[in-house]
PDB file of C-alpha atoms in Angstrom:
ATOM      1  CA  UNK A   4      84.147 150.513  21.514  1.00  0.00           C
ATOM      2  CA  UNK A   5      84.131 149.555  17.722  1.00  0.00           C
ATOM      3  CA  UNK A   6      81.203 149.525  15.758  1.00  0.00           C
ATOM      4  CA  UNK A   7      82.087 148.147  12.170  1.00  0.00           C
ATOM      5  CA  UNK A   8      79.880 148.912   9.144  1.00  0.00           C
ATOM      6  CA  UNK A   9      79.729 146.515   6.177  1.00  0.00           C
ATOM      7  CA  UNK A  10      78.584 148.237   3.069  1.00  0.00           C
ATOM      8  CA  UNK A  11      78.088 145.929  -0.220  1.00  0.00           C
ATOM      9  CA  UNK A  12      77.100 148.802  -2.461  1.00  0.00           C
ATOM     10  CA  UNK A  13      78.072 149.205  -5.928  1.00  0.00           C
ATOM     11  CA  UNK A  14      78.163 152.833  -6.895  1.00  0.00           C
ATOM     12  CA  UNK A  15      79.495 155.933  -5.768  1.00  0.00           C
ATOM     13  CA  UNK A  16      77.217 157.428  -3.655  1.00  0.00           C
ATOM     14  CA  UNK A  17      74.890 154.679  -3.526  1.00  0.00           C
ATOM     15  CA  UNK A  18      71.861 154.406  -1.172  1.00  0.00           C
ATOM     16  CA  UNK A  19      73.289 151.708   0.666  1.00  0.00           C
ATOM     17  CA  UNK A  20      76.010 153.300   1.683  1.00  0.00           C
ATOM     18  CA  UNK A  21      73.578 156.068   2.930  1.00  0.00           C
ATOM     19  CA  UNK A  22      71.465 153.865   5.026  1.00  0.00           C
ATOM     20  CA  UNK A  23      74.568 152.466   5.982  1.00  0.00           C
ATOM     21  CA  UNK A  24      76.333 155.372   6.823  1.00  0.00           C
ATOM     22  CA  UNK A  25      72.183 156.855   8.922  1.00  0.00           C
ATOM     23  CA  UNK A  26      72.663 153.623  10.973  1.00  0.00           C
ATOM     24  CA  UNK A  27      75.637 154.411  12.200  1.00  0.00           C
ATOM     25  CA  UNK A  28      74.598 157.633  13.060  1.00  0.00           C
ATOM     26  CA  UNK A  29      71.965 156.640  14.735  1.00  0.00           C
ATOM     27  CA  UNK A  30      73.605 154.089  16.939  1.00  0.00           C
ATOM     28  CA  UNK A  31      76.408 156.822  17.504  1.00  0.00           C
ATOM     29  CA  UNK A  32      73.539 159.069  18.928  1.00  0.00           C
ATOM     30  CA  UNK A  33      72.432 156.658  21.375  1.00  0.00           C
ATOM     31  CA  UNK A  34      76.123 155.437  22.926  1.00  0.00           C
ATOM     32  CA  UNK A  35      76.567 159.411  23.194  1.00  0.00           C
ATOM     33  CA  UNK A  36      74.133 159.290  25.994  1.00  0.00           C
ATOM     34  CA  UNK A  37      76.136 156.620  27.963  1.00  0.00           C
ATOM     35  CA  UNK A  38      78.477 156.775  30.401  1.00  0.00           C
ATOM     36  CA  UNK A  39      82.241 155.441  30.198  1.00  0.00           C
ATOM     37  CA  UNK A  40      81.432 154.982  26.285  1.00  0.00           C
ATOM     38  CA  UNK A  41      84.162 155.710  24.095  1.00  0.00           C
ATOM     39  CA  UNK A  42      82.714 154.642  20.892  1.00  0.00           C
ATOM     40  CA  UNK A  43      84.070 155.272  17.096  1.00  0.00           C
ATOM     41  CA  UNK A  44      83.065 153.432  13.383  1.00  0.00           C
ATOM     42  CA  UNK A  45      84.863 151.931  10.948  1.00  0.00           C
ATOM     43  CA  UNK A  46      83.247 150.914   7.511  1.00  0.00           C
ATOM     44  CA  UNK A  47      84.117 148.450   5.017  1.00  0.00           C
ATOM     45  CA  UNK A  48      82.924 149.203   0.960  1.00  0.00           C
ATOM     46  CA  UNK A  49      83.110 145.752  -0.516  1.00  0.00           C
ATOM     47  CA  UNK A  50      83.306 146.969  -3.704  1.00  0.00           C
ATOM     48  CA  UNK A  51      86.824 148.221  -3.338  1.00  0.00           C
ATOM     49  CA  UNK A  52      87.421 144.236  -2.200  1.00  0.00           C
ATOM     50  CA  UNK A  53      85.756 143.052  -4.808  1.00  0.00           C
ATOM     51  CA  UNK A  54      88.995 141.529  -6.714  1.00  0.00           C
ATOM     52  CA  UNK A  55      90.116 140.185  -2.962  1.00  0.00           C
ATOM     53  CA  UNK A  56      87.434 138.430  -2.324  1.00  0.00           C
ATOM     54  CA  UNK A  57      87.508 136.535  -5.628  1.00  0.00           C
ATOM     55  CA  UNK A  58      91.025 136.331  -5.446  1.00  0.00           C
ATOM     56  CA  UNK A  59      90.580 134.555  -1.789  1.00  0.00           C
ATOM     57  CA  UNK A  60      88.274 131.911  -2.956  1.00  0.00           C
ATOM     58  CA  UNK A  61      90.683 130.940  -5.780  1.00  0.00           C
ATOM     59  CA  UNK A  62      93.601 131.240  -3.500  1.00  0.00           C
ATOM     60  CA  UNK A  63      92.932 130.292  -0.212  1.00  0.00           C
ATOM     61  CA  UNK A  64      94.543 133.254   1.029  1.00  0.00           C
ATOM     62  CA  UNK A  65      93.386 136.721   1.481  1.00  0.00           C
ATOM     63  CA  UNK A  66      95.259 139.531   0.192  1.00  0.00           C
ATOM     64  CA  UNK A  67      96.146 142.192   2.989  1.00  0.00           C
ATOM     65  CA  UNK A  68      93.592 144.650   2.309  1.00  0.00           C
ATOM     66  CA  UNK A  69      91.038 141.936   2.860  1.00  0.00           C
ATOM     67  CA  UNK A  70      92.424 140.412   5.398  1.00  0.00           C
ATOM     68  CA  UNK A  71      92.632 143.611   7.259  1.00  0.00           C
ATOM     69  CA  UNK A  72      88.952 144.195   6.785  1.00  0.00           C
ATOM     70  CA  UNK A  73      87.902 140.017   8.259  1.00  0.00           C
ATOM     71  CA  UNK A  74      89.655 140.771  11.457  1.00  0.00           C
ATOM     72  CA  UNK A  75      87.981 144.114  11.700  1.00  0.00           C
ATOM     73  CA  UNK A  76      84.423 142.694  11.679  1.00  0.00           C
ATOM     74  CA  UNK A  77      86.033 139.977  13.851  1.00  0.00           C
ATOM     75  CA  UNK A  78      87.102 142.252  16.654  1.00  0.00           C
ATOM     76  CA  UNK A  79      84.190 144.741  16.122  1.00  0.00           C
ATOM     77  CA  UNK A  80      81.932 145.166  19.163  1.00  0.00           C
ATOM     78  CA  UNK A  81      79.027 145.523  17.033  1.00  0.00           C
ATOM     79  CA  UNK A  82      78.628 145.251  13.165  1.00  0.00           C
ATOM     80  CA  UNK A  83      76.158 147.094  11.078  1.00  0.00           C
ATOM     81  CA  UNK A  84      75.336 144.996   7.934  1.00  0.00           C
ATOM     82  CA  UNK A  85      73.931 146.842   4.581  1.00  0.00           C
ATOM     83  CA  UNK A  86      72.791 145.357   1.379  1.00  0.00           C
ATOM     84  CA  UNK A  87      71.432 146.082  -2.208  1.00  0.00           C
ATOM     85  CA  UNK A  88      68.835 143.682  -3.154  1.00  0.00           C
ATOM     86  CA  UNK A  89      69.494 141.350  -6.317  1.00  0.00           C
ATOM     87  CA  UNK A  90      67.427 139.155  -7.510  1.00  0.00           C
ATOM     88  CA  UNK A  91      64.935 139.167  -4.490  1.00  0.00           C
ATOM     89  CA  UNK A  92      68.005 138.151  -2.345  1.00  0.00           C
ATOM     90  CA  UNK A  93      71.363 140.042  -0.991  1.00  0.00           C
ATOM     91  CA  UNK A  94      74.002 140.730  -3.102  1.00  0.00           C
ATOM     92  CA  UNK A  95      76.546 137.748  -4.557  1.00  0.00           C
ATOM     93  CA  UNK A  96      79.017 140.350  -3.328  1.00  0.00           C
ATOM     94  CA  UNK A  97      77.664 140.633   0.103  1.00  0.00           C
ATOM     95  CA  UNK A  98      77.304 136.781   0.362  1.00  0.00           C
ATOM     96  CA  UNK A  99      80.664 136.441  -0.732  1.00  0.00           C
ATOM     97  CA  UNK A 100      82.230 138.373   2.026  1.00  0.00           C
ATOM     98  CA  UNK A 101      80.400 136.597   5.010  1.00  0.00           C
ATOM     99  CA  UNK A 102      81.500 133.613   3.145  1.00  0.00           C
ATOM    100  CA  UNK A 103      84.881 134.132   4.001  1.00  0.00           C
ATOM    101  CA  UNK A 104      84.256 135.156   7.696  1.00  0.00           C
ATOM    102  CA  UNK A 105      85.591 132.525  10.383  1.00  0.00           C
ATOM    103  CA  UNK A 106      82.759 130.037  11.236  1.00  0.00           C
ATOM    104  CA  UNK A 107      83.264 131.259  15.150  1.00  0.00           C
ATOM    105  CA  UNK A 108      83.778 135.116  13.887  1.00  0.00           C
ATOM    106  CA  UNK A 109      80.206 136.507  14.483  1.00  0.00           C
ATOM    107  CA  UNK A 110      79.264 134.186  17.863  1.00  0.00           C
ATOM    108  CA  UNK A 111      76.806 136.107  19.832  1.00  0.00           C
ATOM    109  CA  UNK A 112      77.528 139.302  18.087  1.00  0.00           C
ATOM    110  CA  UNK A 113      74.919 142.581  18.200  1.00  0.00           C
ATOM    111  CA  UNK A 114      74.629 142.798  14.471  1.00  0.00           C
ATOM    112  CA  UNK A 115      72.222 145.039  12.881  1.00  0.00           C
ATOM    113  CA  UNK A 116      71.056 144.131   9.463  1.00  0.00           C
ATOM    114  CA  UNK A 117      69.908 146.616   6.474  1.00  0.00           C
ATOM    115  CA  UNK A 118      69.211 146.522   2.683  1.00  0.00           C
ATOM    116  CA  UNK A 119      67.759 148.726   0.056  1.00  0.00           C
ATOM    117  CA  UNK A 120      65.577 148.268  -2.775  1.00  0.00           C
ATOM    118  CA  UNK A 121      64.193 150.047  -5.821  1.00  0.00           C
ATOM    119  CA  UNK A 122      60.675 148.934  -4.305  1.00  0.00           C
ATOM    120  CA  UNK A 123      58.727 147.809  -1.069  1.00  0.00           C
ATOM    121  CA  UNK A 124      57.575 144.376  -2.447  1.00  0.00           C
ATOM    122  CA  UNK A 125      61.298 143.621  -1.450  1.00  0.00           C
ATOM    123  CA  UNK A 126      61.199 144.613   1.890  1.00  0.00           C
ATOM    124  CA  UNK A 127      61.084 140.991   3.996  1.00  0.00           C
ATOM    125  CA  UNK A 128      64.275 140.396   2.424  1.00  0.00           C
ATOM    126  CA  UNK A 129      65.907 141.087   5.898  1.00  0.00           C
ATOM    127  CA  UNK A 130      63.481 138.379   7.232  1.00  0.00           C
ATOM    128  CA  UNK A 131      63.887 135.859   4.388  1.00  0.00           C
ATOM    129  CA  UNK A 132      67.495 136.361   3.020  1.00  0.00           C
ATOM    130  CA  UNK A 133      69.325 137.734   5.448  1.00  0.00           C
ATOM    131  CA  UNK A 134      68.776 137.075   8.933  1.00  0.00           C
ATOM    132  CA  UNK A 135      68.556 132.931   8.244  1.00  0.00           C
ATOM    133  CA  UNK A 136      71.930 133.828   7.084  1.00  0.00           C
ATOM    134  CA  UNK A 137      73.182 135.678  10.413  1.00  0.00           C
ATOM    135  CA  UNK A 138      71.567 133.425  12.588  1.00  0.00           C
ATOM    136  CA  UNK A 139      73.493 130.351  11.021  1.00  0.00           C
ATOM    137  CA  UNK A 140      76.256 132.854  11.633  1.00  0.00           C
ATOM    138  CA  UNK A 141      75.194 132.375  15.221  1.00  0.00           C
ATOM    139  CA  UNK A 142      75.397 136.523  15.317  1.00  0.00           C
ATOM    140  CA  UNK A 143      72.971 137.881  18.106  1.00  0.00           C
ATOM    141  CA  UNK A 144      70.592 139.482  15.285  1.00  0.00           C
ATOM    142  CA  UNK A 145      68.946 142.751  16.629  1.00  0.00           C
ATOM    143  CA  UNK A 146      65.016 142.727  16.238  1.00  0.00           C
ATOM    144  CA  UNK A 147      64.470 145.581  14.107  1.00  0.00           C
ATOM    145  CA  UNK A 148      65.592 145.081  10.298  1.00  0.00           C
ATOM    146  CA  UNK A 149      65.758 147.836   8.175  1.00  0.00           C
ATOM    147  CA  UNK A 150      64.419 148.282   4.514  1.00  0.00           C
ATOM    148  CA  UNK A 151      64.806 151.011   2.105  1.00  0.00           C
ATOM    149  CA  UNK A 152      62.551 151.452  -0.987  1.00  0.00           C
ATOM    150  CA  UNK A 153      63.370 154.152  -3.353  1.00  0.00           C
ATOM    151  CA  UNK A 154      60.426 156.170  -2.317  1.00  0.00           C
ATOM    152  CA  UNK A 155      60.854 155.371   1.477  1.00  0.00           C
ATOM    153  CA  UNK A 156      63.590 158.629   1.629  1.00  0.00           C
ATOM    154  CA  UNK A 157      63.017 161.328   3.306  1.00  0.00           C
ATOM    155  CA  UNK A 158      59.973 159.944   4.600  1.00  0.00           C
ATOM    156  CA  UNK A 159      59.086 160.088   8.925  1.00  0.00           C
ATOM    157  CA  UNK A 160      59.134 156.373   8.535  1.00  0.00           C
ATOM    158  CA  UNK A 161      62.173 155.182   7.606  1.00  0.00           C
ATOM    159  CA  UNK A 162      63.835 157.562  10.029  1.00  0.00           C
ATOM    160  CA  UNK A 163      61.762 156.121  13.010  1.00  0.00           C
ATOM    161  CA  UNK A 164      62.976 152.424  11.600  1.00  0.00           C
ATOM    162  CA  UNK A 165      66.611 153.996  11.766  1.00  0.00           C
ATOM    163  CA  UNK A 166      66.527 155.478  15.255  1.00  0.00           C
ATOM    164  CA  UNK A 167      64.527 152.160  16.655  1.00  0.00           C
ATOM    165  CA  UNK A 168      67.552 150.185  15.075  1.00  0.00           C
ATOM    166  CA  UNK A 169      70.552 152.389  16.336  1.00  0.00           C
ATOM    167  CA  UNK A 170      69.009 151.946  19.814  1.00  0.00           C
ATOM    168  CA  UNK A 171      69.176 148.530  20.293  1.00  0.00           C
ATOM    169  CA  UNK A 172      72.443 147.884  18.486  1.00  0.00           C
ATOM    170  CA  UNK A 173      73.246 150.387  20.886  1.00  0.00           C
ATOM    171  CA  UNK A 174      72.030 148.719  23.735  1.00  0.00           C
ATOM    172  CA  UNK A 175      72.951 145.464  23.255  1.00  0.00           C
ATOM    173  CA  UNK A 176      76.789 146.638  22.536  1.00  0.00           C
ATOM    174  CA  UNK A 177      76.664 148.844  25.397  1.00  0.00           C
ATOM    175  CA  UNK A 178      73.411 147.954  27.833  1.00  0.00           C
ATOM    176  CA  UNK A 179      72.490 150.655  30.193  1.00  0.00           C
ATOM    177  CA  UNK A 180      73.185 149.996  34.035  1.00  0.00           C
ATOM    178  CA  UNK A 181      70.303 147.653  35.742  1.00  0.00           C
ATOM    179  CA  UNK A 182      69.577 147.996  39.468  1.00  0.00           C
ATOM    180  CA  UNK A 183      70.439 144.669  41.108  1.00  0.00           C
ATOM    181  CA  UNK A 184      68.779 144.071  44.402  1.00  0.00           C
ATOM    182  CA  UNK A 185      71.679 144.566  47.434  1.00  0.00           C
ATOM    183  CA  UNK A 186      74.815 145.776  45.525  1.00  0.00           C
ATOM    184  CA  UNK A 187      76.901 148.194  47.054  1.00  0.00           C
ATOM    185  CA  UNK A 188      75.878 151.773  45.510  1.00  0.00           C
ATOM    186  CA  UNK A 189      79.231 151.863  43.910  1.00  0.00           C
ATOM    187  CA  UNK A 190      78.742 148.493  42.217  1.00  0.00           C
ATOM    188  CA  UNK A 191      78.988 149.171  38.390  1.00  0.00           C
ATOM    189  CA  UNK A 192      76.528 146.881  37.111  1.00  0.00           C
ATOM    190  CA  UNK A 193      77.112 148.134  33.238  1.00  0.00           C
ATOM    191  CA  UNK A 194      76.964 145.486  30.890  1.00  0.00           C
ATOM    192  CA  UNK A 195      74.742 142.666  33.098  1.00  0.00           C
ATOM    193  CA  UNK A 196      72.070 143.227  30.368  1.00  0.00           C
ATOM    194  CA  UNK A 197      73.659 141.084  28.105  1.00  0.00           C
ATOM    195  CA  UNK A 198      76.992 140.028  29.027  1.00  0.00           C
ATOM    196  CA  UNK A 199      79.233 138.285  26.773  1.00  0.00           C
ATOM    197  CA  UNK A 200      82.376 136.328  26.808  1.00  0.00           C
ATOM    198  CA  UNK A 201      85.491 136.173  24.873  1.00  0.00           C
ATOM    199  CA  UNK A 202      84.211 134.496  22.113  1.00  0.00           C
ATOM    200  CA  UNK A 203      81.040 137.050  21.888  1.00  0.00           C
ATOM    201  CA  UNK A 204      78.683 134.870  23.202  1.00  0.00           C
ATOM    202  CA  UNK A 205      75.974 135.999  25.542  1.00  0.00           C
ATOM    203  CA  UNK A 206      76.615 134.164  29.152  1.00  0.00           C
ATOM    204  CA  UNK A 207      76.439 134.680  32.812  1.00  0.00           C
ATOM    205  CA  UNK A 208      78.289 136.611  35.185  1.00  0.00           C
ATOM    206  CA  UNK A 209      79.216 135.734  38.796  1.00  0.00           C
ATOM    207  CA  UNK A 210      76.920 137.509  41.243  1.00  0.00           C
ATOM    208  CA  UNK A 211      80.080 137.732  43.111  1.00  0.00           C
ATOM    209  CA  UNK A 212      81.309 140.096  40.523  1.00  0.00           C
ATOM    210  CA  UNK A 213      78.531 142.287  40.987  1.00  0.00           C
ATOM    211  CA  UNK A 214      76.166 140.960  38.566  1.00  0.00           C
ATOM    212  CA  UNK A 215      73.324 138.848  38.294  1.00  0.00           C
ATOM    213  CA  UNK A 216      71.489 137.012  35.160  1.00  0.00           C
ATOM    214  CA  UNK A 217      69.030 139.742  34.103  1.00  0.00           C
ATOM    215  CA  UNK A 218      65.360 138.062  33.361  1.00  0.00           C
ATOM    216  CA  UNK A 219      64.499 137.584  30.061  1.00  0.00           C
ATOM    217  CA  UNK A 220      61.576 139.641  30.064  1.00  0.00           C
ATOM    218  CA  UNK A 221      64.340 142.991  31.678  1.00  0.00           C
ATOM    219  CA  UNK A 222      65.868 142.408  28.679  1.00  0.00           C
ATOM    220  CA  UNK A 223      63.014 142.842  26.408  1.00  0.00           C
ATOM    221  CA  UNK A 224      62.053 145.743  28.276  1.00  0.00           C
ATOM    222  CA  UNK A 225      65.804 147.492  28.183  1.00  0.00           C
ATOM    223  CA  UNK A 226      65.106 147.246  23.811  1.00  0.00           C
ATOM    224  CA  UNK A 227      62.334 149.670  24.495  1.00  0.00           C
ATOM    225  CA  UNK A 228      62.860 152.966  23.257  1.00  0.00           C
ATOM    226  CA  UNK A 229      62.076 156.341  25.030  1.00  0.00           C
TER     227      UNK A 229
END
């Protein structure tokens, strides 16, 4: 299992890269306690793609390095989003990258969204800025969003936002087994929380596979965390 990590920070460290970088920690930490879960992280800094990406839009064609980096997100079995905020918004950098992502690329896709901030009257840009954008996407945005104002580090808060996040991107990459009424003991019934198909999209699965459609409200109760 791949979890990719888009980063559209501009310096070197920068605190997106850090909340970028605690996210996928955190989801890390919760695959660790599944079974049969194999699961590594890849990240993408779009700043060292910066000259790509422009180059792309003049082009038409991205350069390898970029290319490389679209069919990484593309394949990824989850994707971790991070952004600076500019100008109330996400970055043109970050924007400019999704851009360029295939129209069918992020279909039903566990994607977990982040930005930072120099202050916390910025914080509903997750809500405002970038989870319309996602959702046109037609990603499978995860509930929980997470902000970072300068003085928000190092602070019990933010870390509670970060481990509620990891969960359910780890969840819905990797759902935890669910019960289903008269299967065979040895039935593995991994995965019938949200199944998906090729495309990423969330869909049924033949009970004579050994699943069943989960309820809606067993779903909402599998984002819970312990």
């Amino acid at each position: 299992m791949r979890i990719v990590v888009v980063s559209a920070g501009l310096s070197s460290p920068s605190s997106t890269r850090l909340l970028a970088d605690r996210l996928a920690a955190a989801t890390l930490e919760h695959l660790e306690h599944l079974e049969h879960v194999d699961a590594e992280t890849e990240v993408i800094e779009l700043r060292e793609l910066a000259t790509e990406i422009a180059q792309h839009f003049v082009t038409g064609f991205p350069p390898a390095r970029l290319a490389a980096a679209l069919d990484a997100v593309a394949a990824a079995d989850g994707l971790i989003a991070v952004t600076p905020v500019f100008a109330g918004s996400y970055s043109g950098l970050f924007k400019s990258f999704f851009d360029l992502i295939d129209k069918d690329s992020l279909t039903g896709k566990p994607v977990l969204l982040g930005a930072t901030g120099g202050t916390a009257r910025h914080s509903l840009v997750t809500e405002h800025a970038l989870r319309p954008l996602f959702t046109y996407l037609r990603a499978l945005v995860l509930p929980t969003a997470v902000y970072a104002a300068s003085e928000d580090w190092g602070e019990e808060g933010l870390a509670q936002r970060i481990a509620r996040a990891g969960a359910e991107l780890a969840r819905f990459t990797a759902p935890a087994a669910v019960p289903i009424p008269g299967a065979a003991p040895d039935v593995d019934t991994a995965a019938a929380i949200a199944p998906r198909s090729v495309t990423g999209a969330i869909t049924s699965v033949d009970p004579a596979d050994g699943f069943v459609t989960v309820p809606f409200e067993q779903r909402l109760a599998a984002l819970r965390v312990p």
